[in-house]
Short mmCIF file of C-alpha atoms in Angstrom, two decimals:
data_model
loop_
_atom_site.label_atom_id
_atom_site.label_comp_id
_atom_site.label_asym_id
_atom_site.label_seq_id
_atom_site.Cartn_x
_atom_site.Cartn_y
_atom_site.Cartn_z
CA UNK A 308 -7.35 -5.40 -24.53
CA UNK A 309 -11.00 -5.75 -23.73
CA UNK A 310 -13.11 -8.68 -22.70
CA UNK A 311 -15.93 -9.79 -25.02
CA UNK A 312 -19.17 -7.94 -24.23
CA UNK A 313 -21.31 -9.04 -21.32
CA UNK A 314 -24.30 -7.75 -19.44
CA UNK A 315 -23.82 -6.47 -15.92
CA UNK A 316 -26.19 -6.70 -12.97
CA UNK A 317 -25.50 -5.44 -9.48
CA UNK A 318 -27.23 -7.00 -6.49
CA UNK A 319 -27.46 -5.28 -3.14
CA UNK A 320 -28.92 -8.10 -1.05
CA UNK A 321 -28.34 -11.84 -0.93
CA UNK A 322 -32.02 -12.43 -1.70
CA UNK A 323 -31.74 -10.35 -4.84
CA UNK A 324 -28.53 -12.14 -5.89
CA UNK A 325 -29.92 -15.66 -5.53
CA UNK A 326 -33.05 -14.48 -7.37
CA UNK A 327 -30.93 -13.38 -10.34
CA UNK A 328 -29.05 -16.70 -10.28
CA UNK A 329 -32.27 -18.72 -10.10
CA UNK A 330 -33.77 -16.89 -13.07
CA UNK A 331 -30.86 -17.29 -15.49
CA UNK A 332 -28.20 -19.99 -15.61
CA UNK A 333 -25.95 -17.87 -17.85
CA UNK A 334 -24.95 -15.66 -14.94
CA UNK A 335 -21.39 -15.56 -13.61
CA UNK A 336 -20.84 -14.13 -10.15
CA UNK A 337 -18.08 -11.54 -9.82
CA UNK A 338 -16.65 -10.46 -6.47
CA UNK A 339 -13.19 -8.84 -6.31
CA UNK A 340 -12.58 -9.87 -9.90
CA UNK A 341 -8.84 -10.21 -9.39
CA UNK A 342 -8.75 -13.58 -11.13
CA UNK A 343 -11.86 -13.27 -13.29
CA UNK A 344 -11.02 -9.93 -14.91
CA UNK A 345 -7.53 -10.96 -16.08
CA UNK A 346 -9.12 -14.12 -17.50
CA UNK A 347 -11.85 -12.09 -19.22
CA UNK A 348 -9.31 -9.55 -20.50
CA UNK A 349 -7.16 -12.33 -21.93
CA UNK A 350 -10.35 -13.96 -23.27
CA UNK A 351 -9.47 -17.32 -21.78
CA UNK A 352 -12.99 -17.23 -20.35
CA UNK A 353 -16.21 -15.41 -21.24
CA UNK A 354 -19.41 -14.41 -19.50
CA UNK A 355 -22.93 -13.70 -20.74
CA UNK A 356 -23.91 -11.77 -17.64
CA UNK A 357 -21.81 -10.73 -14.66
CA UNK A 358 -23.59 -10.49 -11.34
CA UNK A 359 -21.65 -8.06 -9.12
CA UNK A 360 -22.03 -9.12 -5.48
CA UNK A 361 -19.52 -6.67 -3.99
CA UNK A 362 -22.31 -4.69 -2.28
CA UNK A 363 -23.74 -7.64 -0.34
CA UNK A 364 -22.85 -6.41 3.12
CA UNK A 365 -23.92 -9.69 4.76
CA UNK A 366 -21.11 -11.47 2.90
CA UNK A 367 -18.48 -9.16 4.41
CA UNK A 368 -19.19 -10.26 7.97
CA UNK A 369 -16.74 -11.97 10.30
CA UNK A 370 -18.40 -13.56 13.33
CA UNK A 371 -16.44 -15.16 16.12
CA UNK A 372 -18.18 -17.32 18.69
CA UNK A 373 -16.76 -19.65 21.29
CA UNK A 374 -17.01 -22.65 18.99
CA UNK A 375 -16.36 -21.31 15.55
CA UNK A 376 -15.40 -18.46 13.30
CA UNK A 377 -17.44 -17.40 10.27
CA UNK A 378 -15.54 -15.64 7.52
CA UNK A 379 -17.80 -14.02 4.92
CA UNK A 380 -17.04 -14.85 1.30
CA UNK A 381 -16.39 -11.18 0.49
CA UNK A 382 -13.77 -10.63 3.17
CA UNK A 383 -10.67 -9.40 1.34
CA UNK A 384 -7.17 -10.80 1.65
CA UNK A 385 -6.00 -7.32 2.74
CA UNK A 386 -8.48 -7.07 5.60
CA UNK A 387 -7.31 -10.44 6.93
CA UNK A 388 -3.70 -9.32 6.44
CA UNK A 389 -4.53 -6.22 8.46
CA UNK A 390 -5.82 -8.29 11.36
CA UNK A 391 -9.45 -9.39 10.97
CA UNK A 392 -9.79 -12.65 12.96
CA UNK A 393 -6.07 -12.48 13.76
CA UNK A 394 -6.39 -14.30 17.06
CA UNK A 395 -8.73 -16.98 15.80
CA UNK A 396 -6.16 -19.46 14.54
CA UNK A 397 -2.96 -18.13 16.03
CA UNK A 398 -2.25 -15.88 13.06
CA UNK A 399 -2.53 -18.58 10.38
CA UNK A 400 -5.12 -16.70 8.31
CA UNK A 401 -3.07 -13.51 8.47
CA UNK A 402 0.08 -15.29 7.38
CA UNK A 403 -1.64 -16.90 4.39
CA UNK A 404 -3.40 -13.66 3.36
CA UNK A 405 -0.23 -11.57 3.46
CA UNK A 406 1.54 -13.81 0.93
CA UNK A 407 -1.16 -13.74 -1.75
CA UNK A 408 -0.23 -11.81 -4.89
CA UNK A 409 0.35 -8.08 -4.23
CA UNK A 410 -1.27 -5.53 -1.95
CA UNK A 411 -3.23 -3.84 -4.77
CA UNK A 412 -4.68 -7.27 -5.64
CA UNK A 413 -5.25 -8.21 -1.99
CA UNK A 414 -7.23 -4.99 -1.53
CA UNK A 415 -10.01 -6.32 -3.79
CA UNK A 416 -9.49 -10.09 -3.98
CA UNK A 417 -11.74 -12.12 -1.67
CA UNK A 418 -11.46 -15.37 0.26
CA UNK A 419 -14.65 -16.69 -1.32
CA UNK A 420 -13.57 -15.83 -4.85
CA UNK A 421 -10.29 -17.65 -4.36
CA UNK A 422 -11.99 -20.84 -3.17
CA UNK A 423 -14.81 -20.78 -5.73
CA UNK A 424 -12.30 -20.48 -8.57
CA UNK A 425 -10.41 -23.49 -7.18
CA UNK A 426 -7.22 -22.54 -8.97
CA UNK A 427 -4.75 -25.39 -8.44
CA UNK A 428 -2.13 -22.98 -7.10
CA UNK A 429 -4.32 -20.80 -4.89
CA UNK A 430 -3.56 -20.22 -1.21
CA UNK A 431 -6.95 -20.23 0.53
CA UNK A 432 -8.15 -23.66 -0.63
CA UNK A 433 -5.13 -25.33 1.01
CA UNK A 434 -5.42 -23.24 4.18
CA UNK A 435 -9.15 -23.80 4.62
CA UNK A 436 -8.83 -27.49 3.80
CA UNK A 437 -6.16 -27.82 6.49
CA UNK A 438 -8.50 -26.02 8.91
CA UNK A 439 -11.33 -28.41 7.95
CA UNK A 440 -13.57 -25.46 7.06
CA UNK A 441 -17.17 -25.77 5.93
CA UNK A 442 -18.47 -23.80 2.94
CA UNK A 443 -21.87 -22.17 3.47
CA UNK A 444 -23.91 -21.99 0.24
CA UNK A 445 -27.14 -20.14 -0.41
CA UNK A 446 -29.68 -20.44 -3.21
CA UNK A 447 -33.29 -19.42 -3.81
CA UNK A 448 -34.36 -22.69 -2.14
CA UNK A 449 -32.32 -22.24 1.03
CA UNK A 450 -28.92 -22.89 2.54
CA UNK A 451 -26.59 -25.87 2.68
CA UNK A 452 -23.22 -26.61 4.18
CA UNK A 453 -20.47 -28.58 2.50
CA UNK A 454 -17.14 -29.61 3.98
CA UNK A 455 -14.29 -28.08 2.02
CA UNK A 456 -12.94 -31.53 1.21
CA UNK A 457 -16.22 -32.13 -0.67
CA UNK A 458 -16.56 -28.60 -2.00
CA UNK A 459 -13.24 -28.68 -3.86
CA UNK A 460 -13.74 -31.14 -6.71
CA UNK A 461 -10.92 -30.53 -9.17
CA UNK A 462 -8.97 -27.73 -10.82
CA UNK A 463 -11.48 -24.91 -11.44
CA UNK A 464 -14.31 -27.18 -10.34
CA UNK A 465 -16.33 -27.07 -7.12
CA UNK A 466 -19.53 -28.60 -5.76
CA UNK A 467 -21.34 -25.28 -6.26
CA UNK A 468 -24.62 -26.03 -8.06
CA UNK A 469 -26.25 -23.73 -10.61
CA UNK A 470 -28.19 -21.06 -8.73
CA UNK A 471 -25.95 -21.28 -5.66
CA UNK A 472 -23.71 -18.65 -4.17
CA UNK A 473 -20.97 -19.10 -1.57
CA UNK A 474 -21.72 -16.91 1.42
CA UNK A 475 -18.75 -17.78 3.61
CA UNK A 476 -16.89 -20.35 5.67
CA UNK A 477 -17.44 -21.77 9.11
CA UNK A 478 -14.26 -22.88 10.79
CA UNK A 479 -14.31 -24.75 14.05
CA UNK A 480 -12.02 -23.44 16.76
CA UNK A 481 -10.36 -26.79 17.10
CA UNK A 482 -7.60 -27.10 19.58
CA UNK A 483 -5.00 -26.66 16.94
CA UNK A 484 -1.62 -27.33 18.42
CA UNK A 485 0.37 -25.19 16.05
CA UNK A 486 0.52 -24.44 12.37
CA UNK A 487 3.04 -23.98 9.62
CA UNK A 488 3.08 -22.83 6.02
CA UNK A 489 5.56 -23.71 3.28
CA UNK A 490 5.42 -21.90 -0.05
CA UNK A 491 7.61 -21.96 -3.13
CA UNK A 492 7.00 -19.31 -5.79
CA UNK A 493 9.38 -18.03 -8.45
CA UNK A 494 8.99 -14.50 -7.11
CA UNK A 495 7.12 -12.97 -4.21
CA UNK A 496 3.49 -12.61 -5.16
CA UNK A 497 3.59 -15.12 -8.01
CA UNK A 498 1.32 -18.16 -7.96
CA UNK A 499 2.87 -20.92 -5.88
CA UNK A 500 4.67 -23.83 -7.50
CA UNK A 501 3.85 -25.54 -4.23
CA UNK A 502 2.10 -24.46 -1.05
CA UNK A 503 1.54 -26.58 2.05
CA UNK A 504 -0.38 -25.75 5.21
CA UNK A 505 -0.02 -27.97 8.29
CA UNK A 506 -2.29 -27.74 11.33
CA UNK A 507 -1.17 -30.06 14.12
CA UNK A 508 -3.83 -31.84 16.13
CA UNK A 509 -4.26 -31.61 19.87
CA UNK A 510 -6.76 -32.94 22.41
CA UNK A 511 -8.04 -35.71 20.17
CA UNK A 512 -8.19 -33.58 17.02
CA UNK A 513 -6.48 -34.98 13.97
CA UNK A 514 -3.53 -33.29 12.32
CA UNK A 515 -4.41 -31.92 8.91
CA UNK A 516 -2.06 -31.03 6.10
CA UNK A 517 -3.10 -29.73 2.68
CA UNK A 518 -1.17 -29.09 -0.51
CA UNK A 519 -1.70 -26.63 -3.39
CA UNK A 520 0.24 -26.50 -6.63
CA UNK A 521 -0.88 -29.88 -7.90
CA UNK A 522 -2.64 -30.49 -11.23
CA UNK A 523 -5.95 -30.62 -9.37
CA UNK A 524 -7.54 -28.67 -6.51
CA UNK A 525 -5.95 -28.47 -3.04
CA UNK A 526 -5.25 -31.98 -1.77
CA UNK A 527 -5.08 -33.55 1.68
CA UNK A 528 -1.79 -35.16 2.76
CA UNK A 529 -3.38 -37.96 4.77
CA UNK A 530 -0.47 -40.36 5.35
CA UNK A 531 1.93 -37.88 6.81
CA UNK A 532 -0.85 -36.31 8.90
CA UNK A 533 -1.74 -39.73 10.35
CA UNK A 534 1.94 -40.48 10.99
CA UNK A 535 2.29 -37.26 12.98
CA UNK A 536 -0.69 -38.24 15.14
CA UNK A 537 0.65 -41.76 15.75
CA UNK A 538 4.24 -40.72 16.26
CA UNK A 539 4.49 -37.03 17.10
CA UNK A 540 8.27 -37.30 17.19
CA UNK A 541 8.60 -38.96 13.77
CA UNK A 542 11.99 -38.31 12.20
CA UNK A 543 12.62 -36.55 8.89
CA UNK A 544 13.29 -39.73 6.95
CA UNK A 545 10.06 -41.34 8.11
CA UNK A 546 8.11 -38.16 7.34
CA UNK A 547 9.66 -37.88 3.89
CA UNK A 548 8.54 -41.43 3.03
CA UNK A 549 4.96 -40.63 3.99
CA UNK A 550 5.05 -37.30 2.18
CA UNK A 551 6.34 -38.91 -1.01
CA UNK A 552 3.51 -41.44 -0.90
CA UNK A 553 1.00 -38.62 -0.39
CA UNK A 554 2.49 -36.65 -3.29
CA UNK A 555 2.03 -39.63 -5.59
CA UNK A 556 -1.71 -39.51 -4.86
CA UNK A 557 -2.01 -35.74 -4.75
CA UNK A 558 -0.16 -34.90 -7.94
CA UNK A 559 -0.13 -37.48 -10.71
CA UNK A 560 2.65 -37.09 -13.22
CA UNK A 561 4.43 -34.47 -11.13
CA UNK A 562 7.81 -33.50 -12.56
CA UNK A 563 10.91 -34.10 -10.41
CA UNK A 564 11.01 -30.34 -9.78
CA UNK A 565 7.39 -30.35 -8.58
CA UNK A 566 8.04 -33.35 -6.34
CA UNK A 567 10.99 -31.60 -4.75
CA UNK A 568 8.93 -28.44 -4.23
CA UNK A 569 6.10 -30.39 -2.60
CA UNK A 570 8.44 -32.35 -0.34
CA UNK A 571 10.10 -29.11 0.69
CA UNK A 572 6.90 -27.16 1.38
CA UNK A 573 5.24 -29.96 3.36
CA UNK A 574 8.40 -30.55 5.38
CA UNK A 575 8.78 -26.79 6.03
CA UNK A 576 5.15 -26.52 7.10
CA UNK A 577 5.56 -29.42 9.55
CA UNK A 578 8.82 -28.03 10.93
CA UNK A 579 7.29 -24.61 11.46
CA UNK A 580 4.18 -26.12 13.05
CA UNK A 581 6.29 -28.16 15.48
CA UNK A 582 8.38 -25.13 16.40
CA UNK A 583 5.35 -22.94 16.97
CA UNK A 584 3.91 -25.57 19.29
CA UNK A 585 6.89 -26.35 21.43
CA UNK B 669 -24.59 2.17 -18.80
CA UNK B 670 -24.47 5.34 -16.76
CA UNK B 671 -21.68 5.64 -14.20
CA UNK B 672 -21.25 8.31 -11.56
CA UNK B 673 -17.99 8.50 -9.66
CA UNK B 674 -15.78 11.07 -8.02
CA UNK B 675 -12.47 11.45 -9.77
CA UNK B 676 -9.78 13.54 -8.10
CA UNK B 677 -12.43 15.31 -6.07
CA UNK B 678 -14.77 16.07 -8.98
CA UNK B 679 -18.00 14.14 -9.50
CA UNK B 680 -18.50 12.94 -13.06
CA UNK B 681 -21.36 11.11 -14.76
CA UNK B 682 -20.35 9.15 -17.82
CA UNK B 683 -21.75 6.68 -20.29
CA UNK B 684 -19.67 3.47 -20.20
CA UNK B 685 -19.80 -0.10 -21.46
CA UNK B 686 -20.15 -2.87 -18.90
CA UNK B 687 -16.85 -4.28 -20.10
CA UNK B 688 -14.90 -1.02 -19.75
CA UNK B 689 -12.15 -1.27 -17.17
CA UNK B 690 -11.55 1.58 -14.77
CA UNK B 691 -8.28 2.30 -16.64
CA UNK B 692 -10.19 2.58 -19.95
CA UNK B 693 -12.54 5.12 -18.43
CA UNK B 694 -9.76 7.09 -16.73
CA UNK B 695 -7.67 7.36 -19.88
CA UNK B 696 -10.20 7.46 -22.68
CA UNK B 697 -13.33 9.01 -21.20
CA UNK B 698 -11.73 11.32 -18.66
CA UNK B 699 -8.53 11.98 -20.64
CA UNK B 700 -6.38 11.47 -17.56
CA UNK B 701 -3.46 9.83 -19.33
CA UNK B 702 -1.11 9.94 -16.34
CA UNK B 703 -2.41 6.46 -15.48
CA UNK B 704 -0.42 4.11 -17.70
CA UNK B 705 -1.57 0.70 -18.90
CA UNK B 706 1.25 -1.79 -19.26
CA UNK B 707 -0.09 -5.32 -19.39
CA UNK B 708 -3.88 -4.92 -19.09
CA UNK B 709 -4.23 -8.06 -17.00
CA UNK B 710 -3.04 -7.09 -13.55
CA UNK B 711 0.56 -8.25 -13.84
CA UNK B 712 2.65 -5.07 -14.00
CA UNK B 713 1.18 -2.51 -11.58
CA UNK B 714 1.63 0.49 -13.90
CA UNK B 715 -2.09 1.36 -13.82
CA UNK B 716 -2.33 1.49 -10.01
CA UNK B 717 -4.78 4.15 -8.75
CA UNK B 718 -6.51 4.68 -5.42
CA UNK B 719 -10.11 3.47 -5.18
CA UNK B 720 -11.81 4.75 -2.03
CA UNK B 721 -8.37 5.43 -0.59
CA UNK B 722 -6.63 2.14 -1.32
CA UNK B 723 -4.44 1.12 -4.25
CA UNK B 724 -5.98 -1.12 -6.91
CA UNK B 725 -5.00 -2.11 -10.43
CA UNK B 726 -7.37 -0.12 -12.60
CA UNK B 727 -7.02 -2.48 -15.58
CA UNK B 728 -8.66 -5.31 -13.63
CA UNK B 729 -11.42 -3.29 -11.99
CA UNK B 730 -14.67 -2.90 -13.89
CA UNK B 731 -15.57 0.76 -14.21
CA UNK B 732 -19.24 0.01 -13.43
CA UNK B 733 -18.18 -1.47 -10.11
CA UNK B 734 -16.95 2.00 -9.09
CA UNK B 735 -20.45 3.55 -9.03
CA UNK B 736 -20.43 6.09 -6.20
CA UNK B 737 -16.76 5.52 -5.44
CA UNK B 738 -13.92 7.96 -5.10
CA UNK B 739 -11.01 7.45 -7.47
CA UNK B 740 -7.69 9.24 -7.24
CA UNK B 741 -5.17 9.17 -10.06
CA UNK B 742 -1.68 10.60 -10.24
CA UNK B 743 -3.18 13.89 -11.55
CA UNK B 744 -5.08 14.20 -8.27
CA UNK B 745 -1.90 14.20 -6.17
CA UNK B 746 -0.47 17.55 -7.28
CA UNK B 747 -1.51 19.36 -4.14
CA UNK B 748 -0.69 16.43 -1.84
CA UNK B 749 2.21 17.41 0.43
CA UNK B 750 3.25 13.84 1.17
CA UNK B 751 3.22 12.90 -2.50
CA UNK B 752 5.32 15.94 -3.34
CA UNK B 753 7.96 14.78 -0.87
CA UNK B 754 7.92 11.30 -2.44
CA UNK B 755 8.11 12.86 -5.92
CA UNK B 756 11.13 14.97 -4.94
CA UNK B 757 12.97 11.93 -3.61
CA UNK B 758 12.17 10.03 -6.84
CA UNK B 759 13.82 12.92 -8.69
CA UNK B 760 16.85 13.12 -6.41
CA UNK B 761 17.46 9.35 -6.22
CA UNK B 762 17.10 8.80 -9.99
CA UNK B 763 14.09 6.58 -9.37
CA UNK B 764 12.91 6.72 -12.97
CA UNK B 765 14.25 6.59 -16.48
CA UNK B 766 11.50 6.17 -19.06
CA UNK B 767 8.80 7.02 -16.53
CA UNK B 768 6.22 4.49 -17.69
CA UNK B 769 5.94 2.72 -14.34
CA UNK B 770 6.33 5.89 -12.28
CA UNK B 771 2.66 6.88 -11.75
CA UNK B 772 1.90 3.40 -10.45
CA UNK B 773 5.07 3.42 -8.35
CA UNK B 774 4.08 6.74 -6.75
CA UNK B 775 0.51 5.62 -6.01
CA UNK B 776 1.89 2.44 -4.40
CA UNK B 777 4.67 4.31 -2.58
CA UNK B 778 2.23 6.63 -0.83
CA UNK B 779 0.21 3.62 0.36
CA UNK B 780 3.33 1.80 1.61
CA UNK B 781 4.33 4.87 3.62
CA UNK B 782 0.75 5.31 4.91
CA UNK B 783 0.67 1.72 6.19
CA UNK B 784 4.22 1.29 7.46
CA UNK B 785 5.22 4.77 8.56
CA UNK B 786 8.95 4.16 8.22
CA UNK B 787 9.37 0.99 6.17
CA UNK B 788 12.86 -0.47 5.88
CA UNK B 789 14.40 -1.46 2.57
CA UNK B 790 13.30 -5.08 2.85
CA UNK B 791 9.67 -4.11 3.47
CA UNK B 792 9.69 -1.67 0.56
CA UNK B 793 11.14 -4.30 -1.77
CA UNK B 794 8.56 -6.85 -0.71
CA UNK B 795 5.68 -4.37 -1.05
CA UNK B 796 6.91 -3.21 -4.45
CA UNK B 797 7.20 -6.69 -5.88
CA UNK B 798 3.97 -6.19 -7.80
CA UNK B 799 5.20 -3.03 -9.53
CA UNK B 800 7.41 -3.77 -12.51
CA UNK B 801 10.12 -1.36 -13.68
CA UNK B 802 12.23 -2.39 -16.68
CA UNK B 803 14.70 0.51 -16.51
CA UNK B 804 16.05 1.26 -13.09
CA UNK B 805 16.78 -2.04 -11.40
CA UNK B 806 14.70 -0.68 -8.48
CA UNK B 807 17.68 0.65 -6.46
CA UNK B 808 16.67 4.28 -6.86
CA UNK B 809 12.97 3.60 -6.37
CA UNK B 810 13.50 1.75 -3.10
CA UNK B 811 15.95 4.38 -1.85
CA UNK B 812 13.51 7.17 -2.73
CA UNK B 813 10.62 5.58 -0.85
CA UNK B 814 12.74 4.87 2.25
CA UNK B 815 14.12 8.44 2.23
CA UNK B 816 10.69 9.99 1.65
CA UNK B 817 9.23 7.97 4.52
CA UNK B 818 12.05 9.11 6.80
CA UNK B 819 11.50 12.74 5.87
CA UNK B 820 7.73 12.48 6.29
CA UNK B 821 8.21 10.89 9.71
CA UNK B 822 10.33 13.90 10.65
CA UNK B 823 13.39 11.73 11.21
CA UNK B 824 16.84 12.41 9.82
CA UNK B 825 17.39 10.15 6.82
CA UNK B 826 19.71 7.25 7.53
CA UNK B 827 22.94 7.06 5.54
#
């Protein structure tokens, strides 16, 4: 099995990469390639020119300051699994990274690639949406920042404009009061049927919960998050009502199985978040 | 396109297509057929090799991406003492039948042992979940990796 032919260009600096993108709108960026290459091999997608950005050292950076953490787009799942930025959000990033696909895939797959693809079942979009991350985008004309809630538009669709490249994510070190993750997959490493990430609010910060495994991109679960802020001790029945209402918005025409999965993952994420906080 | 990489310690310069996967180049240009290709889209793990020291699925890595890199295939592990211990335990624990998945299993096994030291059965099963074997039912493979890790750690094997 071989993909259809394409041209290949390798950039070594961000400046060079955005130059290539500005000059030709038929260019597809490739990073770890762990989603793109299977899709090319199966010919469910095609590319005229692949721009290899894996040598852009500036996109591999992780910078931690007092206020925020910057995770470069080329940081691999495996390096987060192995402890990069482990302390930043109480281990949340590490937990999410370690459950993505398989180690050999995590060794090359990148955080940025996962979010830019916006696969409906992917792990990072839900995690970074729950952390209220900001995507940092670069193009030949400069830089812009887009909140993840705006960046994720739909399944396989983002706010990335032609000529733009994702350089990384800025995540505020909010006073997160605990986090939890719920994931249902048919086997370990398979794409999730449902994945929920809950980050409880503290010190005036709002609770944020996000869901993957819908028909669209990762979705916020706003009602149940608001309920948790108003009534931190809300009981299971009350939570379930809010979650069901959120699921109706987040996943139109969900099957009964999908609804059960979503209810379970969101509830598990909340339970784990509450336990980790107390 | 011209590609230069180090394969099993030897530097090679080859002419490749942009669309050639690393597994294509390993098998067809370098004639190293110990790397097996099962699914060709990253689902089965049979084609696992080490790229700059870490396991990757060579069917979903572009060969041109590996410019200047060091690739190790199963053929490059003959003189590796740790791999020979793992290989012996695969033999003793009946960890293969048809052998198609075995090169990928061995490349993954050595990485599991490198990272965990002495992984327990549960860890090995979880780490191996991306390597598909359609013969053995995994019992022998898991037992072989646990036993090899114990021996390599210089500890008496449990049970």
